[in-house]
Structures are given as C-alpha cells and as structure tokens.
Amino acid sequence: MKAVIKTEKLSKWYGNILGLSDVTLDIEAGITGLLGPNGAGKSTFLKLITGQIKANIGSVRINGEGVRNNHRLFSKIGFCPESDSFYEEMTGWEFVTGLLKLHNLPSSEIEKKARKALGIVDLEKNKDRRIKTYSRGMRQRLKFAQAIAHEPEILILDEPLNGLDPLGRRKLIRLIKSLRDEGKTVIVSSHVLPEIEAMTNDIILIHQGKIFAQGDIHYIRDLIDTHPHMISVKCSDPRKVASRFIKEDFVLNIDFSSEKDTFVVKTNNRDEFFRYLPLIFIEENSDVKEITSPDDNLQAVFDYLIGE
Amino acid sequence: MMEKKTEKDWSFLSSFGNVFSFFFLLGRKAKKTKVFYLLSFIPVVMALIVKFGQVFASRSSLTGIYVFSNFIMTFYLQFIILILALFFGTSVCSEELEGKTLPYLTTRPVSKASFILGKYAAYTLLIVTMTVVGVILCFFILNFNQLGDLSLYKILFRDTAVLVLGLICYTSLFTFIGTFIKRSIMFGLIFSFGWENVIQYFPGSTQRFAIVHFLKSLLPSPSSGRFSFLLFRLEPTPPFMAVIMLILITAAFLGLACVVFNFKEYILEE
C-alpha cells in the first residue's frame, strides 16, 4: 500500500529540549495509533505533520507534497488539537460553520456539512448554545466535529478521547473505525493503551522523542505481558488471602508494607493471577474492597521496556 | 497561466472575505468589544456634561464646533484611537496564541497572509465603528443648537476621516508588533504614550517619525486657544503627502506582519 504520510529523519528541539529525534515513518491509509506517555513527543509529531511547527532536521510529505506553508493541502486534512481551547463566545454552530467557511465552500454546502458533523457527535440540539456553556465532553465532541466537518481524507486526532465519558468514548471509537472503513487515513494519539487497542492494531510507540516500536499491537502486548505486574488488593483478612498466593509459581513476591487491609502482589503472569484471584476470595470468604494495578500504565511499561 | 493567476487571486480574496466575516462575528460578540465600546463613549459623556454646563450655567462663550475640534484633538487623536488600535491590533495574533486557537486556523486551506489581513480588516472595522459612532454623537450633542449650519458637517467629515486613517494606520503597526513581540501591549503603550507623544514635538524632520504628525498635518492649526499647545512646533507635511505617507506606513506594516506570521514559528505553551 502507498504511504499517505511520509516522514524522513524528522527531528525537533525546543531550545535544549529534545521534542522528536530522527523519526522516519511511512503511514498508510487506515487507523494508526500513536502511543506514548505524556511528554513522549506525540503532540510534537502531530504538529510537525500538520505544519504548525517546523522541523530542525528532516521532512514531512503528505501525498507527496511538503506540508509547511502549503495551505492548499489542508482541504484534505482535519486536525483535532489536544488543548481544550475555543472561541468561547461563539455557539457550536457558529464555530463549525465559521471554520467550514475557511474552506471556500458555498453556504448551502456549509450548512449541510455542519449539520451532519454536529449530528454525528450528538451536538445538534445544543448547537445554538455558547461554547463556554458546554461540558468538557461536549467541547471534546465539538473539537472532533470541526475536524471531520469538511470530510477530509486525512484525520489527525490528538488525544481525542480525553474528557469523554465511557459511552462517548465508545461512540467516538466506533465513528473513527467507520472513517477507516471509508478509506480515510486516521492518526490517533493517546497515552492509554486500551483506547488505541480498541481502534487499531497498527501502532507507533513513541517515548522520549524517539520511535520505540512500530507495527502490530500484539507485539507490544506480548512485551507488556512479560513485564512483571504489580497488583494491589484491598480486602478483608489480607494475610489469609495472600498466604494462598505465596506458593504459586506466577507470584514473584508479596508486599504488606503499604496500607492497612492491602497487599501488593508482583506477578509475571497477570492472566493467571486474575483467574485464580476470585476463587481464593470465595474460598477464604473475603470481602474485596479494591483491586488496582499501580504500574499498569504506559510509563511503567516503557520504563520496563527500556530497562530503567 | 493567466487563468491560474486569476484563480489564485480569487481564492485569496474569498479566503480574506471568509476570515473577515469569521472574526467580525467573533469580535462583535467578544467581551473586550463591549468594554471598549464603553471606553469610546467617555467623550460622549464629557460632551453631555459640557453641553449641560453651557445650557444651564449659561457658560456659552465657546462655540460647539470649537469644543468638538478640541475633543477630537485631546480625547480621540491622543488617546482613544491609540488605545483601540493597540488592544485590537496586537490581538490579531496574540489572542490566537494566548487562547491556543491558532491550530484551528493554520490547519485550514487559507494563506497566512489572508488570515492576518482578514482579521486586521475585521477588527479595524469594529474599532472604526466604535469611534465614528462616538464622534458623531459628540458632534450632535455639542452643536445641538447649530445643526442647520451645513459647513459644520464638512468639519465633522474631515475630522472623522482623519481618525479613521489614524485607526487604520495604528492598527496595522500594532498588528505587526503583535506578530513578533510577546508583551506587545506593554511595548505598544510605551510607543503610544512615550514615543508618539514626545517625537511629535521635536523640531525639524524628526517629528515625521511619529504617525500622529501626519494625522495632525491633516487638521487645521489653531493659532490660539486652550488646546493650541497640542499643535505646538508642528511643521505640517502637505495634506496629500500626509495621506500618502499614512497609506504607505499601513501597507508596510501589514506586509511585514504577513511576512513575520508566515515564517515565524509559534509554539503554544502547554
């Protein structure tokens, strides 16, 4: 398949701070997930490929054309920024139609497209309210609406699921998938692995400004699954429950030093641990209060993968 | 080739028009506009006070048009048009950076020049409206008993035109400053009430380094009277040349603003 977005040796510094280093990528049609912890360089990468900032070294080409100061290219690109920023005094309708106008479309087309985009994100009823009165979720959906309203071929979404409730997330994920089915190229950034996992198998792992891995999500999953996990269990009679785990091979150690009623298990087989856990609770007649995974976040995984 | 060029010109004009209408709508709704509308009405309140003083205290030694001309010189030329141009001109670029709304615009198929010029035109029209409404109200209040005298309307037209030219010129300067200086308001205040206020009184050609010199050159010089000190040492440029200079200054600053905005990299603070 032909690459829609091509970057070569892309590097960016902000003074002495490295934003992105030597990124060479070919992004094809479909959904590509850009995954990395906060501050990894995801937004820098997206700003570079949308020409908002210029690279110190390297180049970006979209459909074979350079991006920076090539405004004509933006009729084919939709961008949803990460920051929660709007023209607060405008209504949702004015915001979307106003930005659509900048695409030089006839007014009948603008109204049609704005209505469609606001309908897709369930904002049609609230379109005449001022943006400053919108909830966080509504604002996030409005940001998405302005990105898709002109029906671009390429969609670049910077943390689009932030601030959405679970239902909103599910809807948006379904919508992004439907855009992929229409043959569009979608780049979605996130620091939450399950969010990306729900949308695509093609991911780019980015960390400290460098591409750490690129390819199928299952490869990443395998890496993560071999990473020892910490699981914190809060329950009644924690010592009795913990004693049942001690003899199991998949448990590396158990720590009682944290809170009262809590023990932390370090395991190298998370699936096995979670299969076993409910049985023990039932057999020991223990009340479960909370199960959390303190290191089940991308930063911990990255730290593990790079050997920190 | 010719066809391509025409298409490009049309696309620039329509982008300019679209940016203009977007920001004219936004500007009309902004809180800032309402605040500055109130500010621009201060001379109207002053005019009412003066008129009431004249009517009820019978202090009518000064004619309405004399007071009006001095209002133009003291309130409008030296203060209101500078403040309006400063706050609206610098915000052409800086409010997009501070509000982090710039990505919505720079990821659209509009050239950066049409964005700067379209927003500049929208904001200039807003402040021109504010000023002209205030000036006309002042004129009618102060000349309430002489409204039949048609020669007065010539003065109204001339003074309003000078103020509009001033707004167009100052706003272009502050638009340019806003594209490359972070604390553009501070710089603008120093320029407006420091540089402009001092340089205009320098003898010889030095006073031509102030925009206000060309604006004052378009107004008649009162040889006497309470506010004649404001034209002290003015060595006026011929009116035609003054207008040409104001147009050239405007074009130069707008051109520079477009160039800076096109090439400068704006990093929005996270």
Coordinates of C-alpha atoms in Angstrom, one line a residue:
Chain A
M1 CA 0.0 0.0 0.0
K2 CA 1.2 3.5 -0.8
A3 CA 2.2 5.7 2.1
V4 CA -0.1 8.7 2.6
I5 CA 2.2 10.4 5.1
K6 CA 6.0 10.1 4.9
T7 CA 8.4 11.5 7.3
E8 CA 12.2 11.3 7.0
K9 CA 14.7 11.8 9.8
L10 CA 12.3 14.2 11.4
S11 CA 13.8 16.0 14.4
K12 CA 12.7 18.8 16.6
W13 CA 14.3 20.6 19.5
Y14 CA 12.8 23.3 21.7
G15 CA 15.9 25.1 22.7
N16 CA 17.9 22.4 24.6
I17 CA 14.9 20.1 25.0
L18 CA 14.5 17.3 22.5
G19 CA 11.0 17.1 21.1
L20 CA 11.5 14.5 18.5
S21 CA 14.5 12.7 17.2
D22 CA 15.2 11.1 13.8
V23 CA 11.7 9.9 13.0
T24 CA 11.3 8.1 9.7
L25 CA 7.9 6.7 9.1
D26 CA 5.5 5.7 6.3
I27 CA 1.9 6.0 7.4
E28 CA -0.7 4.3 5.2
A29 CA -4.5 4.6 4.9
G30 CA -6.4 3.2 7.9
I31 CA -6.0 3.9 11.6
T32 CA -2.6 4.4 13.1
G33 CA -2.3 4.7 16.8
L34 CA 0.4 6.9 18.2
L35 CA 1.0 5.7 21.7
G36 CA 3.3 7.1 24.3
P37 CA 3.3 8.5 27.8
N38 CA 2.7 12.2 28.4
G39 CA 5.6 14.3 27.1
A40 CA 6.8 11.5 24.8
G41 CA 6.6 13.7 21.7
K42 CA 3.2 12.7 20.3
S43 CA 1.9 16.2 20.0
T44 CA 5.2 17.4 18.6
F45 CA 5.0 14.8 15.9
L46 CA 1.4 15.7 15.1
K47 CA 2.2 19.4 15.0
L48 CA 5.1 18.7 12.6
I49 CA 3.0 16.7 10.2
T50 CA 0.3 19.4 10.2
G51 CA 3.0 22.1 9.5
Q52 CA 2.2 24.0 12.7
I53 CA 5.9 23.9 13.7
K54 CA 8.9 23.4 11.5
A55 CA 11.4 20.6 11.8
N56 CA 15.0 21.3 12.7
I57 CA 16.1 18.4 10.5
G58 CA 14.1 16.2 8.2
S59 CA 11.0 16.4 6.1
V60 CA 7.3 15.6 6.1
R61 CA 5.3 14.8 2.9
I62 CA 1.6 14.2 2.6
N63 CA 0.5 12.7 -0.7
G64 CA 4.0 13.6 -2.0
E65 CA 3.7 17.3 -1.1
G66 CA 5.5 19.3 1.6
V67 CA 3.3 20.5 4.4
R68 CA 4.7 23.7 6.0
N69 CA 3.1 26.8 4.4
N70 CA 1.3 24.6 1.9
H71 CA -2.2 25.8 2.9
R72 CA -4.0 24.2 -0.1
L73 CA -3.2 20.8 1.3
F74 CA -5.4 21.5 4.3
S75 CA -8.6 21.0 2.4
K76 CA -7.7 17.3 2.7
I77 CA -6.7 17.3 6.4
G78 CA -8.8 17.5 9.5
F79 CA -7.0 18.3 12.8
C80 CA -8.3 17.9 16.3
P81 CA -5.9 19.6 18.7
E82 CA -5.3 18.3 22.2
S83 CA -5.8 21.6 24.1
D84 CA -9.3 22.5 25.3
S85 CA -9.3 25.8 23.5
F86 CA -12.2 27.5 21.7
Y87 CA -13.7 30.8 20.7
E88 CA -15.8 30.7 23.9
E89 CA -18.3 33.5 22.9
M90 CA -19.4 31.6 19.7
T91 CA -22.1 29.0 19.6
G92 CA -21.2 25.5 18.5
W93 CA -23.0 26.2 15.2
E94 CA -21.1 29.4 14.5
F95 CA -17.8 27.7 15.4
V96 CA -18.3 24.8 12.9
T97 CA -19.8 26.9 10.1
G98 CA -17.2 29.6 10.6
L99 CA -14.4 27.2 10.2
L100 CA -16.1 25.5 7.3
K101 CA -16.3 28.9 5.6
L102 CA -12.5 28.9 5.5
H103 CA -12.7 26.0 3.1
N104 CA -14.3 28.3 0.5
L105 CA -17.4 26.2 0.3
P106 CA -20.8 27.5 -0.9
S107 CA -23.1 28.4 2.0
S108 CA -25.6 25.7 1.3
E109 CA -22.8 23.1 1.4
I110 CA -21.5 24.7 4.7
E111 CA -24.9 24.3 6.4
K112 CA -25.3 20.8 5.2
K113 CA -21.9 19.7 6.3
A114 CA -22.1 21.5 9.7
R115 CA -25.5 19.9 10.4
K116 CA -24.1 16.5 9.5
A117 CA -20.9 16.8 11.6
L118 CA -22.8 18.2 14.7
G119 CA -25.4 15.4 14.2
I120 CA -22.6 12.8 14.2
V121 CA -21.3 14.0 17.5
D122 CA -24.8 14.4 19.0
L123 CA -24.5 18.2 19.4
E124 CA -27.3 19.2 17.1
K125 CA -29.7 20.0 19.9
N126 CA -27.1 22.2 21.7
K127 CA -25.7 23.8 18.6
D128 CA -27.1 27.3 19.4
R129 CA -25.6 27.4 22.9
R130 CA -22.4 29.3 23.5
I131 CA -19.3 27.1 23.7
K132 CA -18.5 28.5 27.2
T133 CA -21.6 26.8 28.5
Y134 CA -20.6 23.3 27.1
S135 CA -19.5 20.5 29.3
R136 CA -16.0 19.0 28.9
G137 CA -17.4 16.1 26.9
M138 CA -19.4 18.4 24.6
R139 CA -16.3 20.5 24.0
Q140 CA -14.3 17.5 23.1
R141 CA -17.0 16.3 20.7
L142 CA -17.2 19.8 19.1
K143 CA -13.5 19.7 18.5
F144 CA -14.0 16.4 16.7
A145 CA -16.9 17.8 14.7
Q146 CA -14.8 20.7 13.3
A147 CA -12.1 18.2 12.3
I148 CA -14.5 16.0 10.3
A149 CA -16.9 18.6 9.0
H150 CA -15.2 19.2 5.7
E151 CA -14.9 15.4 5.1
P152 CA -11.1 15.3 4.9
E153 CA -9.2 12.3 3.6
I154 CA -6.7 12.5 6.4
L155 CA -7.7 13.0 10.0
I156 CA -5.1 13.8 12.7
L157 CA -6.6 13.5 16.2
D158 CA -4.5 14.5 19.3
E159 CA -5.9 12.7 22.3
P160 CA -9.5 12.8 21.0
L161 CA -10.9 10.6 23.8
N162 CA -9.8 12.9 26.7
G163 CA -12.7 14.1 28.8
L164 CA -15.3 11.8 27.3
D165 CA -17.5 9.5 29.4
P166 CA -17.4 5.8 28.6
L167 CA -20.4 6.0 26.3
G168 CA -18.9 8.9 24.5
R169 CA -15.6 7.1 24.1
R170 CA -17.3 4.0 22.7
K171 CA -19.3 6.1 20.2
L172 CA -16.2 8.0 19.1
I173 CA -14.2 4.9 18.7
R174 CA -17.0 3.4 16.5
L175 CA -17.0 6.6 14.5
I176 CA -13.2 6.6 14.0
K177 CA -13.5 3.0 12.8
S178 CA -16.2 3.9 10.3
L179 CA -13.9 6.6 8.9
R180 CA -11.3 3.9 8.4
D181 CA -13.9 1.8 6.6
E182 CA -14.5 4.7 4.2
G183 CA -10.8 4.5 3.2
K184 CA -9.6 7.5 5.2
T185 CA -6.2 7.9 6.9
V186 CA -6.6 8.5 10.6
I187 CA -3.8 9.1 13.1
V188 CA -4.9 9.0 16.7
S189 CA -2.6 9.8 19.6
S190 CA -3.2 8.6 23.2
H191 CA -1.3 7.6 26.3
V192 CA -3.9 4.9 27.1
L193 CA -3.2 1.6 25.6
P194 CA -6.7 0.1 25.7
E195 CA -8.0 3.2 23.9
I196 CA -5.7 2.6 21.0
E197 CA -6.2 -1.1 21.2
A198 CA -9.9 -0.6 20.7
M199 CA -9.4 1.2 17.4
T200 CA -6.4 -0.4 15.6
N201 CA -3.7 -3.0 15.5
D202 CA -1.3 -0.6 13.8
I203 CA 0.6 1.4 16.4
I204 CA 3.6 3.5 16.7
L205 CA 5.2 3.5 20.2
I206 CA 6.9 6.8 21.0
H207 CA 9.0 7.6 24.0
Q208 CA 11.4 10.4 24.8
G209 CA 11.0 11.8 21.3
K210 CA 12.0 8.5 19.6
I211 CA 10.1 5.9 17.8
F212 CA 10.4 2.9 20.1
A213 CA 8.5 0.3 18.1
Q214 CA 6.2 0.3 15.2
G215 CA 3.8 -2.4 14.0
D216 CA 1.2 -4.8 15.2
I217 CA -0.2 -4.1 18.6
H218 CA 0.1 -7.8 19.6
Y219 CA 3.9 -7.5 19.6
I220 CA 3.6 -4.6 22.1
R221 CA 1.0 -6.6 24.1
D222 CA 3.5 -9.5 24.3
L223 CA 6.2 -7.2 25.5
I224 CA 3.8 -5.8 28.1
D225 CA 2.6 -9.3 29.2
T226 CA 6.1 -10.4 30.0
H227 CA 6.6 -7.3 32.1
P228 CA 6.2 -8.2 35.9
H229 CA 3.0 -6.5 37.1
M230 CA 2.2 -5.1 40.4
I231 CA -1.4 -5.6 41.6
S232 CA -2.7 -4.1 44.8
V233 CA -5.5 -5.9 46.5
K234 CA -7.6 -4.4 49.3
C235 CA -9.8 -6.9 51.1
S236 CA -10.8 -8.2 54.5
D237 CA -8.3 -10.6 56.0
P238 CA -5.4 -9.8 53.5
R239 CA -2.9 -12.0 55.2
K240 CA -5.0 -15.1 54.8
V241 CA -5.7 -14.3 51.1
A242 CA -2.1 -13.5 50.4
S243 CA -0.9 -16.7 52.0
R244 CA -2.8 -18.7 49.3
F245 CA -0.7 -17.0 46.6
I246 CA 2.7 -17.4 48.1
K247 CA 3.2 -21.0 46.8
E248 CA 2.1 -20.1 43.2
D249 CA 4.8 -20.0 40.5
F250 CA 3.4 -16.9 38.9
V251 CA 3.8 -14.8 42.1
L252 CA 7.2 -13.3 42.4
N253 CA 6.7 -11.5 45.8
I254 CA 4.1 -10.1 48.1
D255 CA 4.4 -6.9 50.0
F256 CA 2.3 -5.9 53.1
S257 CA 4.1 -2.6 53.8
S258 CA 1.6 -0.3 52.2
E259 CA -1.9 0.5 53.5
K260 CA -3.9 -1.5 56.1
D261 CA -6.0 -4.2 54.6
T262 CA -3.9 -4.1 51.4
F263 CA -1.2 -6.3 49.9
V264 CA 0.7 -5.9 46.7
V265 CA 1.5 -8.9 44.5
K266 CA 4.2 -8.8 41.9
T267 CA 3.4 -11.4 39.2
N268 CA 4.9 -12.4 35.9
N269 CA 1.6 -13.8 34.7
R270 CA -1.2 -11.4 35.1
D271 CA -3.9 -13.5 33.4
E272 CA -3.1 -16.5 35.6
F273 CA -3.3 -14.3 38.7
F274 CA -6.7 -12.8 37.8
R275 CA -8.0 -16.3 37.0
Y276 CA -7.0 -17.5 40.5
L277 CA -8.0 -14.4 42.5
P278 CA -11.8 -14.8 42.5
L279 CA -11.6 -18.5 43.6
I280 CA -9.5 -17.5 46.6
F281 CA -11.8 -14.8 47.6
I282 CA -14.7 -17.2 47.5
E283 CA -12.8 -20.0 49.3
E284 CA -11.5 -17.6 52.0
N285 CA -14.8 -15.8 52.3
S286 CA -13.0 -12.5 52.0
D287 CA -14.7 -9.2 51.0
V288 CA -13.0 -7.4 48.1
K289 CA -12.7 -3.7 48.5
E290 CA -10.4 -2.7 45.7
I291 CA -8.1 -4.2 43.1
T292 CA -5.8 -1.7 41.4
S293 CA -2.7 -2.1 39.2
P294 CA -0.3 0.7 40.4
D295 CA 2.1 0.2 37.5
D296 CA -0.4 -0.7 34.8
N297 CA 0.3 2.5 32.9
L298 CA 2.3 3.2 29.8
Q299 CA 5.1 5.0 31.6
A300 CA 5.8 1.9 33.7
V301 CA 5.7 -0.3 30.6
F302 CA 8.1 2.0 28.8
D303 CA 10.4 2.2 31.8
Y304 CA 10.5 -1.6 31.9
L305 CA 11.0 -2.0 28.1
I306 CA 13.9 0.4 28.1
G307 CA 15.4 -1.2 31.1
E308 CA 15.1 1.7 33.6
Chain B
M1 CA -1.1 30.7 -16.9
M2 CA -3.3 33.8 -16.7
E3 CA -6.2 31.6 -15.7
K4 CA -4.2 30.1 -12.9
K5 CA -3.2 33.5 -11.6
T6 CA -6.9 34.7 -11.6
E7 CA -8.0 31.6 -9.8
K8 CA -5.2 32.3 -7.2
D9 CA -6.3 35.9 -6.8
W10 CA -9.9 34.9 -6.4
S11 CA -9.0 32.3 -3.8
F12 CA -7.0 34.9 -1.8
L13 CA -9.9 37.3 -1.9
S14 CA -12.5 34.8 -0.9
S15 CA -10.3 33.5 1.9
F16 CA -9.8 37.1 3.0
G17 CA -13.6 37.6 3.0
N18 CA -14.2 34.4 4.9
V19 CA -11.6 35.2 7.6
F20 CA -13.1 38.7 7.8
S21 CA -16.6 37.5 8.4
F22 CA -15.5 34.9 10.9
F23 CA -13.6 37.5 13.0
F24 CA -16.1 40.3 12.6
L25 CA -18.8 38.0 14.1
L26 CA -16.4 36.9 16.8
G27 CA -15.3 40.5 17.5
R28 CA -18.9 41.7 17.8
K29 CA -19.6 39.1 20.5
A30 CA -16.4 39.5 22.4
K31 CA -16.5 41.0 25.9
K32 CA -13.5 43.1 25.0
T33 CA -15.5 44.8 22.3
K34 CA -18.3 45.8 24.8
V35 CA -15.7 47.2 27.3
F36 CA -14.0 49.2 24.6
Y37 CA -17.4 50.5 23.3
L38 CA -17.9 51.9 26.8
L39 CA -14.5 53.4 26.8
S40 CA -15.1 55.1 23.4
F41 CA -18.2 56.6 24.8
I42 CA -16.3 58.6 27.5
P43 CA -16.1 61.7 25.3
V44 CA -19.8 61.4 24.6
V45 CA -20.5 61.6 28.4
M46 CA -18.0 64.5 28.6
A47 CA -19.8 66.3 25.7
L48 CA -23.1 65.9 27.6
I49 CA -21.6 67.4 30.7
V50 CA -20.1 70.3 28.7
K51 CA -23.4 70.9 26.9
F52 CA -25.4 70.8 30.1
G53 CA -22.9 73.3 31.6
Q54 CA -23.3 75.6 28.6
V55 CA -27.1 75.4 28.7
F56 CA -27.8 75.5 32.4
A57 CA -24.9 77.6 33.7
S58 CA -25.0 79.9 30.7
R59 CA -21.3 79.5 30.0
S60 CA -21.6 79.7 26.3
S61 CA -18.5 81.7 25.4
L62 CA -17.1 78.7 23.4
T63 CA -18.8 77.6 20.2
G64 CA -19.9 74.0 19.9
I65 CA -17.6 73.3 16.9
Y66 CA -14.6 74.7 18.8
V67 CA -15.2 72.3 21.7
F68 CA -15.8 69.5 19.2
S69 CA -12.5 70.1 17.5
N70 CA -10.7 70.1 20.8
F71 CA -12.4 66.9 21.8
I72 CA -11.1 65.3 18.6
M73 CA -7.6 66.6 19.4
T74 CA -7.4 65.7 23.1
F75 CA -9.6 62.6 23.5
Y76 CA -9.7 60.9 20.2
L77 CA -6.4 61.7 18.4
Q78 CA -4.2 61.5 21.5
F79 CA -5.9 58.7 23.4
I80 CA -8.9 56.7 22.1
I81 CA -7.7 55.7 18.7
L82 CA -4.3 54.7 20.1
I83 CA -5.9 52.6 22.8
L84 CA -8.4 50.9 20.4
A85 CA -5.7 50.3 17.8
L86 CA -3.3 48.9 20.4
F87 CA -5.7 46.4 22.0
F88 CA -7.4 45.3 18.8
G89 CA -4.3 45.4 16.6
T90 CA -2.0 43.4 18.9
S91 CA -4.8 40.8 19.5
V92 CA -4.9 39.9 15.8
C93 CA -2.1 37.4 16.5
S94 CA -1.7 37.3 20.3
E95 CA -5.2 36.3 21.2
E96 CA -4.8 33.2 19.0
L97 CA -1.6 32.3 20.8
E98 CA -2.9 33.0 24.3
G99 CA -6.2 31.3 23.6
K100 CA -4.4 28.4 21.8
T101 CA -6.9 28.6 19.0
L102 CA -4.2 29.1 16.3
P103 CA -4.2 25.4 15.2
Y104 CA -7.9 25.8 14.1
L105 CA -6.8 28.5 11.6
T106 CA -3.4 27.3 10.5
T107 CA -4.8 23.9 9.5
R108 CA -7.3 25.4 7.1
P109 CA -6.7 26.0 3.4
V110 CA -6.2 29.7 3.8
S111 CA -3.0 31.5 3.4
K112 CA -1.4 33.1 6.4
A113 CA -1.5 36.5 4.7
S114 CA -5.2 36.3 4.2
F115 CA -5.7 35.3 7.8
I116 CA -3.7 38.4 9.1
L117 CA -5.3 40.8 6.6
G118 CA -8.8 39.4 7.1
K119 CA -8.6 39.6 10.9
Y120 CA -7.0 43.0 10.7
A121 CA -9.8 44.3 8.5
A122 CA -12.5 42.8 10.8
Y123 CA -11.0 44.4 13.9
T124 CA -10.3 47.7 12.2
L125 CA -13.9 47.9 11.0
L126 CA -15.1 47.2 14.6
I127 CA -13.0 50.0 16.1
V128 CA -13.8 52.4 13.3
T129 CA -17.5 51.8 14.0
M130 CA -17.0 52.4 17.7
T131 CA -15.0 55.6 17.1
V132 CA -17.3 57.0 14.4
V133 CA -20.5 56.4 16.5
G134 CA -18.9 58.3 19.4
V135 CA -17.6 61.1 17.3
I136 CA -21.0 61.7 15.6
L137 CA -22.8 61.7 18.9
C138 CA -20.3 64.2 20.3
F139 CA -20.8 66.4 17.3
F140 CA -24.6 66.4 17.6
I141 CA -24.5 67.0 21.3
L142 CA -22.0 69.8 21.2
N143 CA -23.6 71.5 18.1
F144 CA -27.2 70.9 19.2
N145 CA -28.3 74.4 18.5
Q146 CA -26.4 74.8 15.2
L147 CA -27.3 71.7 13.3
G148 CA -28.7 73.7 10.4
D149 CA -25.2 75.0 9.6
L150 CA -24.0 72.8 6.8
S151 CA -20.4 74.0 7.0
L152 CA -20.1 72.2 10.3
Y153 CA -20.7 68.8 8.6
K154 CA -17.6 69.4 6.5
I155 CA -15.6 69.6 9.7
L156 CA -17.3 66.5 11.0
F157 CA -16.4 64.6 7.8
R158 CA -12.8 65.8 7.8
D159 CA -12.2 65.0 11.5
T160 CA -13.8 61.6 11.2
A161 CA -11.8 60.8 8.1
V162 CA -8.5 61.7 9.9
L163 CA -9.5 59.5 12.9
V164 CA -10.3 56.6 10.5
L165 CA -7.0 57.0 8.8
G166 CA -5.3 57.0 12.2
L167 CA -7.1 53.8 13.3
I168 CA -6.2 52.1 10.0
C169 CA -2.5 53.1 10.3
Y170 CA -2.0 52.5 14.1
T171 CA -3.8 49.1 13.9
S172 CA -1.5 47.9 11.1
L173 CA 1.5 48.9 13.3
F174 CA 0.2 47.1 16.3
T175 CA -0.8 44.1 14.2
F176 CA 2.8 43.9 13.1
I177 CA 4.1 44.3 16.7
G178 CA 1.7 41.5 17.9
T179 CA 3.1 39.0 15.4
F180 CA 6.6 39.0 16.9
I181 CA 6.6 40.5 20.4
K182 CA 5.2 38.6 23.3
R183 CA 4.5 41.5 25.6
S184 CA 3.1 43.6 22.7
I185 CA 0.7 45.6 24.9
M186 CA 3.5 46.9 27.1
F187 CA 5.6 47.8 24.0
G188 CA 2.5 49.4 22.4
L189 CA 1.8 51.6 25.5
I190 CA 5.4 52.8 25.6
F191 CA 5.2 53.5 21.9
S192 CA 1.8 55.3 22.0
F193 CA 2.2 57.4 25.1
G194 CA 6.0 57.7 25.0
W195 CA 7.4 57.8 21.5
E196 CA 4.3 59.3 19.8
N197 CA 3.8 61.9 22.4
V198 CA 7.4 63.1 22.5
I199 CA 8.7 62.8 18.9
Q200 CA 5.8 64.8 17.5
Y201 CA 7.1 67.9 19.3
F202 CA 10.7 67.6 18.1
P203 CA 11.7 70.3 15.6
G204 CA 12.6 69.7 12.0
S205 CA 12.0 66.4 10.2
T206 CA 12.4 64.2 13.4
Q207 CA 8.7 64.7 14.1
R208 CA 7.9 62.8 10.9
F209 CA 8.9 59.6 12.7
A210 CA 5.6 59.8 14.6
I211 CA 2.4 58.7 12.9
V212 CA 0.5 61.4 14.8
H213 CA 2.5 64.1 12.9
F214 CA 0.8 63.1 9.6
L215 CA -2.6 63.0 11.2
K216 CA -2.2 66.4 12.7
S217 CA -1.0 67.7 9.4
L218 CA -4.4 67.0 8.0
L219 CA -6.1 69.2 10.6
P220 CA -6.1 73.0 10.6
S221 CA -3.7 74.5 13.1
P222 CA -5.4 76.7 15.7
S223 CA -3.1 79.7 16.3
S224 CA -4.6 80.3 19.7
G225 CA -6.9 78.8 22.2
R226 CA -6.7 76.4 25.2
F227 CA -5.6 73.4 23.2
S228 CA -3.3 75.0 20.7
F229 CA -0.3 73.6 22.7
L230 CA -1.1 70.2 21.1
L231 CA 0.0 71.6 17.8
F232 CA 3.0 73.3 19.2
R233 CA 6.0 73.1 16.9
L234 CA 4.1 71.2 14.3
E235 CA 5.7 71.7 10.9
P236 CA 3.0 70.2 8.9
T237 CA 3.5 67.9 5.9
P238 CA 1.3 68.9 2.9
P239 CA -2.1 67.1 3.3
F240 CA -1.7 65.0 0.1
M241 CA 1.7 63.8 1.2
A242 CA 0.5 63.1 4.7
V243 CA -2.3 60.8 3.3
I244 CA 0.2 59.1 1.0
M245 CA 2.6 58.6 4.0
L246 CA -0.2 57.1 6.1
I247 CA -1.1 54.7 3.4
L248 CA 2.5 53.7 2.8
I249 CA 3.1 53.1 6.6
T250 CA -0.1 51.0 6.7
A251 CA 0.9 48.9 3.7
A252 CA 4.5 48.5 5.0
F253 CA 3.4 47.3 8.5
L254 CA 0.7 44.9 7.1
G255 CA 3.3 43.5 4.7
L256 CA 5.7 43.0 7.5
A257 CA 3.1 41.4 9.7
C258 CA 2.2 38.9 6.9
V259 CA 5.9 38.0 6.4
V260 CA 6.6 37.5 10.1
F261 CA 3.4 35.5 10.6
N262 CA 4.3 33.3 7.6
F263 CA 7.8 32.5 8.7
K264 CA 7.8 32.7 12.5
E265 CA 7.2 29.5 14.4
Y266 CA 4.6 29.9 17.2
I267 CA 4.9 27.4 20.0
L268 CA 1.8 27.3 22.1
E269 CA 2.7 26.9 25.8
E270 CA 1.3 23.7 27.2

